[in-house]
Amino acid sequence: MDEFNQDRGFFLEKKNKLIVFSLLVFFVVLVYVIKLFSMQVIHGESFRDRAERISQRTKRIVAQRGEIYDRNATVPMVLNIDSFAVDITLGEIPRDEINTVISKLAVLLGVKKEKIEELCTPEFYRSFTPIEVKSNVPYETIAKIAEKVTDLPGVSWKSKPVRSYVDTGSLSHIIGYVGDITKEELKIYYNKGYNNNSVIGKTGIEKQYEELLRGVDGSEARTVDVKGRNITGDFIVNPPVMGKNLVLTIDKDLQLLAEKALGERMGAIVVLKPSTGEVLAMVSYPFYDSNIFTREGWNLVYQKLLADSRAPLLNRAISSSYPPASTFKVIMTTGLLEEKAIDPFKEIECKGEMVYGDRLFRCHIRRPGHGFLNMEEALGVSCDIYYWVACRENLGIEKMIDYAEDFQYGKKTGIDLPNETEGFIPTPQWKERRFHEKWLGGDTLNMSIGQGYTLASPLQVADMCAMVVNSGVIYKPHILKEVRDPVTGEVIQKIEPEVLHKSDVSEETFKTVADYMHYVVTEGSSRYPMQSKIVKIAGKSGTAEVGLDDRWHSWFIAYAPYDGPAEDAIVVSTIVEASNPWEWWAPYATSIVIQGYFGNQTYDEAVDALGFRYLIKPTQRME
């Protein structure tokens, strides 16, 4: 009986273990079934999508950059032309033929074999990822490659548009150029979708509005095997989106007029619409051809530009600072009038020179000097001694600095172009920190006539004049006028005038300053160059000393019409550097621009209307 009970207990124990094991197996199977059901039914679509993505090879389709137009928005100044890039996929080439294919491709592309070999390193021999060998390849070369395609396994090509600058010349500093992205730039722009083959704006508008111009790249996805080989003819294409088109404030005809008026003289001209801040023309000479950066061997040309002592890559209109010379007397006149520091009708005698401290200061008209002058007459003939005496004895250095800063000197204008200079307004505190010397009376005399340490760009001087025209308001200068849809042409964004600064100086003071500036060109030292009979002009000349005995910087700032509303006016700021032979050309260039603009005349027509033909040397004529 005991044996029977033992056998029964042993049997029950085995049965229980079997039941437990069966339940455990059942539970494990159930979990797997549920998991498989979840993966295949509930989340099946998600996993299929993931698997499909893993097996797809995506190829980028480069988006075309937006086009750039002048203010009339008719014909583009910058567009894209068809061009190609050639790729090589080493995984599609038999190992023993790679060297032969590279050699043949190098001959067809006109490049050194070693240049291609630098890109096609051994780690890519088994890769099916295309390597871009050369961009900016013309259609004729692609046709030759296509003829020999059977002898060039692994070689392919793709469309890669190239920037074409239709209008070059002085527009180069405004528009800028594009180039291949550098490693440093890629670190900054990588998260914005850029890669090693991206093209990016380097200077000018191309750089300033890179994100608007670049567009959105498209893609082409193909199904491939683990080695990257195509396994089906099906592919998915997401077309690229072209960048936005930009309409600039620049008037092409006025730009050409200003370019010819300046001629082959190192310097700059800025034409500004004071009531809006729109820049109608901006010329800097010398300039360069933006198209060189899309051509073969551009590196060599670029190095020559960098080595050129004339600095053709420099936009002198915004990136160079000069002593403003006697154009600064407009600011000093404003300060003297507003502060009522001196009776404007009080006469100060100019004997051509004066002694201050242990130094002799000479007016630009030496003995016997200008004689007795009131404020209007002093500005008209640009008498230094009048401003030395009036500013030193009646205005003082602190007020001089205040008014210079009120006219926004020493500050960037905020124009939508890179590399703008701030200019400079010196102070006694600055001089003591910089040179460990005290500010002297001679420094005050120098500053009162725009010499010494004071510096300003041609654009800042244009803004100074705009403040007079607008009775105390300066609008932020800008180059961009509109952003447009590249397909429909619809205006997406219009740039509205933005007040940069508003002065507390009275309107009456600005009106008097404007009257004095008109006197400069009717009765003063600039009456001969300003001979236009179609519009009344107000302006001021300046001759900046640069330490040379036979030449100086030649300045002229003007606006017209003097007797019209600000909305109808333009401001012209011109500087001709002392690096040119002395000819006092700035006022003549300014007169030509104003005559051509208001008379709707070409450069030659404006020159003849003003009677300046005798001044134009054959070497200065720009066809």
mmCIF file of C-alpha atoms in Angstrom, residues 83-366:
data_model
loop_
_atom_site.group_PDB
_atom_site.id
_atom_site.type_symbol
_atom_site.label_atom_id
_atom_site.label_comp_id
_atom_site.label_asym_id
_atom_site.label_seq_id
_atom_site.Cartn_x
_atom_site.Cartn_y
_atom_site.Cartn_z
ATOM 1 C CA SER A 83 25.343 73.364 -66.177
ATOM 2 C CA PHE A 84 26.253 69.861 -65.067
ATOM 3 C CA ALA A 85 28.261 68.027 -62.451
ATOM 4 C CA VAL A 86 29.978 64.698 -63.184
ATOM 5 C CA ASP A 87 29.909 61.870 -60.624
ATOM 6 C CA ILE A 88 31.783 58.586 -60.398
ATOM 7 C CA THR A 89 30.517 55.549 -58.471
ATOM 8 C CA LEU A 90 33.488 53.256 -57.816
ATOM 9 C CA GLY A 91 31.364 50.296 -56.678
ATOM 10 C CA GLU A 92 29.966 50.003 -60.214
ATOM 11 C CA ILE A 93 33.425 49.711 -61.776
ATOM 12 C CA PRO A 94 35.368 46.411 -61.839
ATOM 13 C CA ARG A 95 38.365 46.770 -59.531
ATOM 14 C CA ASP A 96 40.916 46.263 -62.313
ATOM 15 C CA GLU A 97 39.287 48.962 -64.506
ATOM 16 C CA ILE A 98 39.112 51.803 -61.969
ATOM 17 C CA ASN A 99 42.457 53.301 -62.965
ATOM 18 C CA THR A 100 41.568 53.154 -66.670
ATOM 19 C CA VAL A 101 38.160 54.805 -66.165
ATOM 20 C CA ILE A 102 39.686 57.605 -64.080
ATOM 21 C CA SER A 103 42.312 58.233 -66.763
ATOM 22 C CA LYS A 104 39.731 58.442 -69.554
ATOM 23 C CA LEU A 105 37.439 60.671 -67.490
ATOM 24 C CA ALA A 106 40.298 63.034 -66.644
ATOM 25 C CA VAL A 107 41.038 63.524 -70.360
ATOM 26 C CA LEU A 108 37.388 64.239 -71.178
ATOM 27 C CA LEU A 109 37.012 66.691 -68.299
ATOM 28 C CA GLY A 110 40.325 68.387 -68.973
ATOM 29 C CA VAL A 111 41.604 67.889 -65.435
ATOM 30 C CA LYS A 112 44.629 66.149 -63.997
ATOM 31 C CA LYS A 113 44.209 62.479 -63.191
ATOM 32 C CA GLU A 114 45.695 63.071 -59.752
ATOM 33 C CA LYS A 115 42.887 65.496 -58.917
ATOM 34 C CA ILE A 116 40.274 62.765 -59.441
ATOM 35 C CA GLU A 117 42.388 60.188 -57.609
ATOM 36 C CA GLU A 118 42.453 62.480 -54.553
ATOM 37 C CA LEU A 119 38.677 62.131 -54.378
ATOM 38 C CA CYS A 120 38.501 58.436 -55.278
ATOM 39 C CA THR A 121 40.382 56.988 -52.321
ATOM 40 C CA PRO A 122 40.469 53.182 -51.727
ATOM 41 C CA GLU A 123 37.781 53.244 -49.019
ATOM 42 C CA PHE A 124 35.268 54.109 -51.760
ATOM 43 C CA TYR A 125 36.214 51.174 -54.030
ATOM 44 C CA ARG A 126 33.329 49.038 -52.747
ATOM 45 C CA SER A 127 30.971 51.969 -52.247
ATOM 46 C CA PHE A 128 27.989 52.712 -54.444
ATOM 47 C CA THR A 129 27.807 56.313 -53.247
ATOM 48 C CA PRO A 130 28.426 58.787 -56.126
ATOM 49 C CA ILE A 131 31.470 61.050 -55.792
ATOM 50 C CA GLU A 132 31.240 64.474 -57.441
ATOM 51 C CA VAL A 133 34.357 64.821 -59.572
ATOM 52 C CA LYS A 134 33.734 68.191 -61.212
ATOM 53 C CA SER A 135 30.975 70.802 -61.343
ATOM 54 C CA ASN A 136 30.244 73.571 -63.854
ATOM 55 C CA VAL A 137 30.707 71.148 -66.735
ATOM 56 C CA PRO A 138 29.330 72.461 -70.064
ATOM 57 C CA TYR A 139 26.834 70.525 -72.168
ATOM 58 C CA GLU A 140 29.410 69.870 -74.907
ATOM 59 C CA THR A 141 31.597 67.938 -72.465
ATOM 60 C CA ILE A 142 28.621 65.947 -71.199
ATOM 61 C CA ALA A 143 27.820 65.025 -74.814
ATOM 62 C CA LYS A 144 31.354 63.655 -75.261
ATOM 63 C CA ILE A 145 31.050 61.604 -72.071
ATOM 64 C CA ALA A 146 27.666 60.262 -73.210
ATOM 65 C CA GLU A 147 29.221 59.086 -76.498
ATOM 66 C CA LYS A 148 31.758 56.991 -74.574
ATOM 67 C CA VAL A 149 29.462 55.941 -71.731
ATOM 68 C CA THR A 150 29.958 52.223 -72.487
ATOM 69 C CA ASP A 151 33.682 52.677 -71.811
ATOM 70 C CA LEU A 152 32.997 54.610 -68.628
ATOM 71 C CA PRO A 153 31.134 52.364 -66.194
ATOM 72 C CA GLY A 154 30.193 54.125 -62.974
ATOM 73 C CA VAL A 155 30.317 57.599 -64.554
ATOM 74 C CA SER A 156 27.143 59.677 -64.441
ATOM 75 C CA TRP A 157 26.105 63.327 -64.543
ATOM 76 C CA LYS A 158 23.453 65.553 -63.051
ATOM 77 C CA SER A 159 22.086 69.024 -63.567
ATOM 78 C CA LYS A 160 23.738 71.640 -61.330
ATOM 79 C CA PRO A 161 22.804 75.229 -62.298
ATOM 80 C CA VAL A 162 25.539 77.871 -62.225
ATOM 81 C CA ARG A 163 25.090 81.513 -61.225
ATOM 82 C CA SER A 164 25.282 83.959 -64.133
ATOM 83 C CA TYR A 165 25.783 87.661 -63.464
ATOM 84 C CA VAL A 166 24.271 89.429 -66.456
ATOM 85 C CA ASP A 167 25.142 92.933 -65.250
ATOM 86 C CA THR A 168 28.641 93.131 -63.834
ATOM 87 C CA GLY A 169 30.877 96.184 -63.476
ATOM 88 C CA SER A 170 30.135 98.282 -60.400
ATOM 89 C CA LEU A 171 27.201 96.051 -59.434
ATOM 90 C CA SER A 172 29.693 93.416 -58.280
ATOM 91 C CA HIS A 173 30.069 95.041 -54.866
ATOM 92 C CA ILE A 174 26.297 95.158 -54.386
ATOM 93 C CA ILE A 175 25.340 91.714 -55.657
ATOM 94 C CA GLY A 176 28.465 89.836 -54.586
ATOM 95 C CA TYR A 177 29.087 86.267 -55.679
ATOM 96 C CA VAL A 178 28.645 82.632 -54.632
ATOM 97 C CA GLY A 179 31.158 79.851 -54.114
ATOM 98 C CA ASP A 180 31.599 76.334 -52.755
ATOM 99 C CA ILE A 181 30.980 76.078 -49.046
ATOM 100 C CA THR A 182 34.092 75.864 -46.869
ATOM 101 C CA LYS A 183 34.614 73.534 -43.922
ATOM 102 C CA GLU A 184 34.239 76.465 -41.534
ATOM 103 C CA GLU A 185 30.988 77.561 -43.158
ATOM 104 C CA LEU A 186 29.666 73.997 -43.154
ATOM 105 C CA LYS A 187 30.076 73.825 -39.380
ATOM 106 C CA ILE A 188 27.764 76.822 -39.106
ATOM 107 C CA TYR A 189 25.215 75.886 -41.769
ATOM 108 C CA TYR A 190 25.165 72.072 -41.499
ATOM 109 C CA ASN A 191 21.955 72.031 -39.442
ATOM 110 C CA LYS A 192 20.277 74.160 -42.109
ATOM 111 C CA GLY A 193 20.578 71.459 -44.750
ATOM 112 C CA TYR A 194 23.937 72.345 -46.302
ATOM 113 C CA ASN A 195 26.478 69.692 -47.276
ATOM 114 C CA ASN A 196 29.984 69.434 -48.740
ATOM 115 C CA ASN A 197 28.728 70.136 -52.277
ATOM 116 C CA SER A 198 26.613 73.165 -51.372
ATOM 117 C CA VAL A 199 27.062 76.575 -52.947
ATOM 118 C CA ILE A 200 26.730 79.593 -50.661
ATOM 119 C CA GLY A 201 26.731 83.384 -50.949
ATOM 120 C CA LYS A 202 30.119 84.883 -50.115
ATOM 121 C CA THR A 203 29.578 88.639 -50.298
ATOM 122 C CA GLY A 204 26.975 91.283 -51.100
ATOM 123 C CA ILE A 205 23.295 90.498 -51.547
ATOM 124 C CA GLU A 206 24.178 86.871 -52.292
ATOM 125 C CA LYS A 207 25.464 86.548 -48.727
ATOM 126 C CA GLN A 208 23.073 88.943 -46.978
ATOM 127 C CA TYR A 209 19.965 87.135 -48.239
ATOM 128 C CA GLU A 210 21.389 83.627 -48.558
ATOM 129 C CA GLU A 211 18.421 81.962 -46.878
ATOM 130 C CA LEU A 212 15.917 83.654 -49.202
ATOM 131 C CA LEU A 213 17.908 82.957 -52.361
ATOM 132 C CA ARG A 214 19.013 79.354 -51.796
ATOM 133 C CA GLY A 215 15.649 77.581 -52.078
ATOM 134 C CA VAL A 216 14.930 74.040 -50.869
ATOM 135 C CA ASP A 217 16.766 71.077 -52.383
ATOM 136 C CA GLY A 218 14.709 68.180 -53.699
ATOM 137 C CA SER A 219 15.490 64.471 -53.604
ATOM 138 C CA GLU A 220 15.283 61.301 -55.697
ATOM 139 C CA ALA A 221 14.922 58.023 -53.762
ATOM 140 C CA ARG A 222 15.668 54.581 -55.291
ATOM 141 C CA THR A 223 15.467 51.121 -53.732
ATOM 142 C CA VAL A 224 18.909 49.516 -53.405
ATOM 143 C CA ASP A 225 20.467 46.383 -51.963
ATOM 144 C CA VAL A 226 22.907 46.268 -49.049
ATOM 145 C CA LYS A 227 25.748 47.272 -51.352
ATOM 146 C CA GLY A 228 23.859 50.251 -52.691
ATOM 147 C CA ARG A 229 23.018 48.773 -56.120
ATOM 148 C CA ASN A 230 19.676 49.635 -57.688
ATOM 149 C CA ILE A 231 17.293 46.667 -57.469
ATOM 150 C CA THR A 232 14.213 48.259 -58.991
ATOM 151 C CA GLY A 233 13.408 50.878 -61.578
ATOM 152 C CA ASP A 234 10.901 52.598 -59.298
ATOM 153 C CA PHE A 235 11.909 55.841 -57.612
ATOM 154 C CA ILE A 236 10.300 58.661 -55.661
ATOM 155 C CA VAL A 237 11.023 62.277 -56.598
ATOM 156 C CA ASN A 238 10.505 65.294 -54.365
ATOM 157 C CA PRO A 239 11.070 68.235 -56.694
ATOM 158 C CA PRO A 240 13.277 71.111 -55.504
ATOM 159 C CA VAL A 241 11.794 74.497 -54.645
ATOM 160 C CA MET A 242 13.496 77.460 -56.282
ATOM 161 C CA GLY A 243 14.709 80.290 -54.042
ATOM 162 C CA LYS A 244 12.820 83.569 -53.792
ATOM 163 C CA ASN A 245 13.374 86.274 -56.382
ATOM 164 C CA LEU A 246 14.705 89.567 -55.050
ATOM 165 C CA VAL A 247 13.924 93.021 -56.408
ATOM 166 C CA LEU A 248 16.534 95.587 -55.405
ATOM 167 C CA THR A 249 16.209 99.344 -54.949
ATOM 168 C CA ILE A 250 19.016 99.842 -57.485
ATOM 169 C CA ASP A 251 18.197 101.643 -60.741
ATOM 170 C CA LYS A 252 20.404 100.039 -63.408
ATOM 171 C CA ASP A 253 20.450 103.112 -65.641
ATOM 172 C CA LEU A 254 21.378 105.391 -62.747
ATOM 173 C CA GLN A 255 24.011 102.886 -61.605
ATOM 174 C CA LEU A 256 25.623 102.975 -65.047
ATOM 175 C CA LEU A 257 25.434 106.774 -65.097
ATOM 176 C CA ALA A 258 27.166 107.016 -61.706
ATOM 177 C CA GLU A 259 29.744 104.419 -62.767
ATOM 178 C CA LYS A 260 30.682 106.440 -65.839
ATOM 179 C CA ALA A 261 30.603 109.730 -63.919
ATOM 180 C CA LEU A 262 33.182 108.376 -61.463
ATOM 181 C CA GLY A 263 35.161 106.840 -64.301
ATOM 182 C CA GLU A 264 38.392 104.999 -63.670
ATOM 183 C CA ARG A 265 39.058 106.871 -60.449
ATOM 184 C CA MET A 266 39.468 105.144 -57.106
ATOM 185 C CA GLY A 267 36.526 106.251 -55.005
ATOM 186 C CA ALA A 268 32.789 105.828 -54.593
ATOM 187 C CA ILE A 269 29.391 107.342 -55.360
ATOM 188 C CA VAL A 270 26.186 106.719 -53.400
ATOM 189 C CA VAL A 271 22.778 107.861 -54.657
ATOM 190 C CA LEU A 272 20.139 107.753 -51.935
ATOM 191 C CA LYS A 273 16.414 108.427 -51.815
ATOM 192 C CA PRO A 274 16.255 110.346 -48.507
ATOM 193 C CA SER A 275 12.499 109.965 -47.945
ATOM 194 C CA THR A 276 12.677 106.143 -47.864
ATOM 195 C CA GLY A 277 16.315 105.128 -47.393
ATOM 196 C CA GLU A 278 16.361 103.342 -50.759
ATOM 197 C CA VAL A 279 19.809 103.168 -52.348
ATOM 198 C CA LEU A 280 19.321 103.960 -56.031
ATOM 199 C CA ALA A 281 22.970 103.521 -57.003
ATOM 200 C CA MET A 282 26.189 102.531 -55.267
ATOM 201 C CA VAL A 283 29.462 102.606 -57.180
ATOM 202 C CA SER A 284 32.893 101.660 -55.886
ATOM 203 C CA TYR A 285 35.950 101.680 -58.132
ATOM 204 C CA PRO A 286 37.867 99.565 -58.883
ATOM 205 C CA PHE A 287 35.439 96.682 -59.147
ATOM 206 C CA TYR A 288 35.594 93.100 -60.430
ATOM 207 C CA ASP A 289 33.586 90.605 -62.475
ATOM 208 C CA SER A 290 31.471 88.344 -60.255
ATOM 209 C CA ASN A 291 31.413 85.700 -63.014
ATOM 210 C CA ILE A 292 35.075 84.816 -62.433
ATOM 211 C CA PHE A 293 34.045 82.762 -59.399
ATOM 212 C CA THR A 294 32.084 80.327 -61.572
ATOM 213 C CA ARG A 295 34.906 79.754 -64.044
ATOM 214 C CA GLU A 296 37.755 77.275 -64.142
ATOM 215 C CA GLY A 297 40.851 78.545 -62.385
ATOM 216 C CA TRP A 298 38.978 81.146 -60.336
ATOM 217 C CA ASN A 299 41.373 80.593 -57.425
ATOM 218 C CA LEU A 300 44.250 82.123 -59.349
ATOM 219 C CA VAL A 301 42.196 85.160 -60.350
ATOM 220 C CA TYR A 302 40.977 85.564 -56.772
ATOM 221 C CA GLN A 303 44.545 85.567 -55.472
ATOM 222 C CA LYS A 304 45.422 88.302 -57.965
ATOM 223 C CA LEU A 305 42.464 90.377 -56.732
ATOM 224 C CA LEU A 306 43.617 89.933 -53.141
ATOM 225 C CA ALA A 307 47.148 90.994 -54.072
ATOM 226 C CA ASP A 308 45.996 94.061 -56.028
ATOM 227 C CA SER A 309 47.063 97.184 -54.087
ATOM 228 C CA ARG A 310 43.942 99.009 -55.309
ATOM 229 C CA ALA A 311 41.744 96.573 -53.325
ATOM 230 C CA PRO A 312 39.084 95.892 -55.996
ATOM 231 C CA LEU A 313 37.200 93.548 -53.631
ATOM 232 C CA LEU A 314 36.588 96.431 -51.209
ATOM 233 C CA ASN A 315 33.247 98.246 -51.374
ATOM 234 C CA ARG A 316 34.482 101.759 -50.669
ATOM 235 C CA ALA A 317 30.937 103.111 -50.379
ATOM 236 C CA ILE A 318 30.307 101.319 -47.074
ATOM 237 C CA SER A 319 33.515 99.570 -46.006
ATOM 238 C CA SER A 320 36.009 102.463 -46.180
ATOM 239 C CA SER A 321 36.199 105.458 -43.867
ATOM 240 C CA TYR A 322 37.666 108.821 -44.849
ATOM 241 C CA PRO A 323 38.119 112.199 -43.158
ATOM 242 C CA PRO A 324 34.854 113.945 -44.147
ATOM 243 C CA ALA A 325 36.722 117.255 -44.531
ATOM 244 C CA SER A 326 34.584 120.339 -45.150
ATOM 245 C CA THR A 327 31.379 118.346 -45.672
ATOM 246 C CA PHE A 328 31.538 118.134 -41.853
ATOM 247 C CA LYS A 329 30.900 121.885 -41.734
ATOM 248 C CA VAL A 330 27.248 121.110 -42.478
ATOM 249 C CA ILE A 331 27.076 119.448 -39.050
ATOM 250 C CA MET A 332 28.970 122.286 -37.377
ATOM 251 C CA THR A 333 26.655 124.840 -39.009
ATOM 252 C CA THR A 334 23.663 122.941 -37.640
ATOM 253 C CA GLY A 335 25.156 122.949 -34.143
ATOM 254 C CA LEU A 336 26.029 126.649 -34.217
ATOM 255 C CA LEU A 337 22.532 127.590 -35.369
ATOM 256 C CA GLU A 338 20.607 125.287 -33.045
ATOM 257 C CA GLU A 339 22.632 126.246 -29.984
ATOM 258 C CA LYS A 340 22.441 129.925 -30.981
ATOM 259 C CA ALA A 341 26.128 129.844 -30.180
ATOM 260 C CA ILE A 342 26.869 132.732 -32.547
ATOM 261 C CA ASP A 343 24.833 135.271 -34.472
ATOM 262 C CA PRO A 344 24.815 133.860 -38.048
ATOM 263 C CA PHE A 345 25.113 137.418 -39.383
ATOM 264 C CA LYS A 346 28.171 138.225 -37.267
ATOM 265 C CA GLU A 347 31.249 138.490 -39.429
ATOM 266 C CA ILE A 348 34.580 136.886 -38.601
ATOM 267 C CA GLU A 349 37.690 138.024 -40.400
ATOM 268 C CA CYS A 350 39.749 135.477 -42.340
ATOM 269 C CA LYS A 351 43.295 136.671 -42.990
ATOM 270 C CA GLY A 352 44.284 133.335 -44.493
ATOM 271 C CA GLU A 353 46.053 132.121 -41.386
ATOM 272 C CA MET A 354 45.837 132.260 -37.621
ATOM 273 C CA VAL A 355 48.097 131.427 -34.700
ATOM 274 C CA TYR A 356 46.776 129.166 -31.975
ATOM 275 C CA GLY A 357 49.123 128.101 -29.208
ATOM 276 C CA ASP A 358 52.496 127.499 -30.779
ATOM 277 C CA ARG A 359 51.106 126.518 -34.187
ATOM 278 C CA LEU A 360 50.208 128.385 -37.335
ATOM 279 C CA PHE A 361 46.882 127.269 -38.899
ATOM 280 C CA ARG A 362 46.276 128.200 -42.516
ATOM 281 C CA CYS A 363 42.972 128.473 -44.352
ATOM 282 C CA HIS A 364 42.833 126.863 -47.773
ATOM 283 C CA ILE A 365 42.799 130.402 -49.184
ATOM 284 C CA ARG A 366 46.007 131.873 -47.848
#
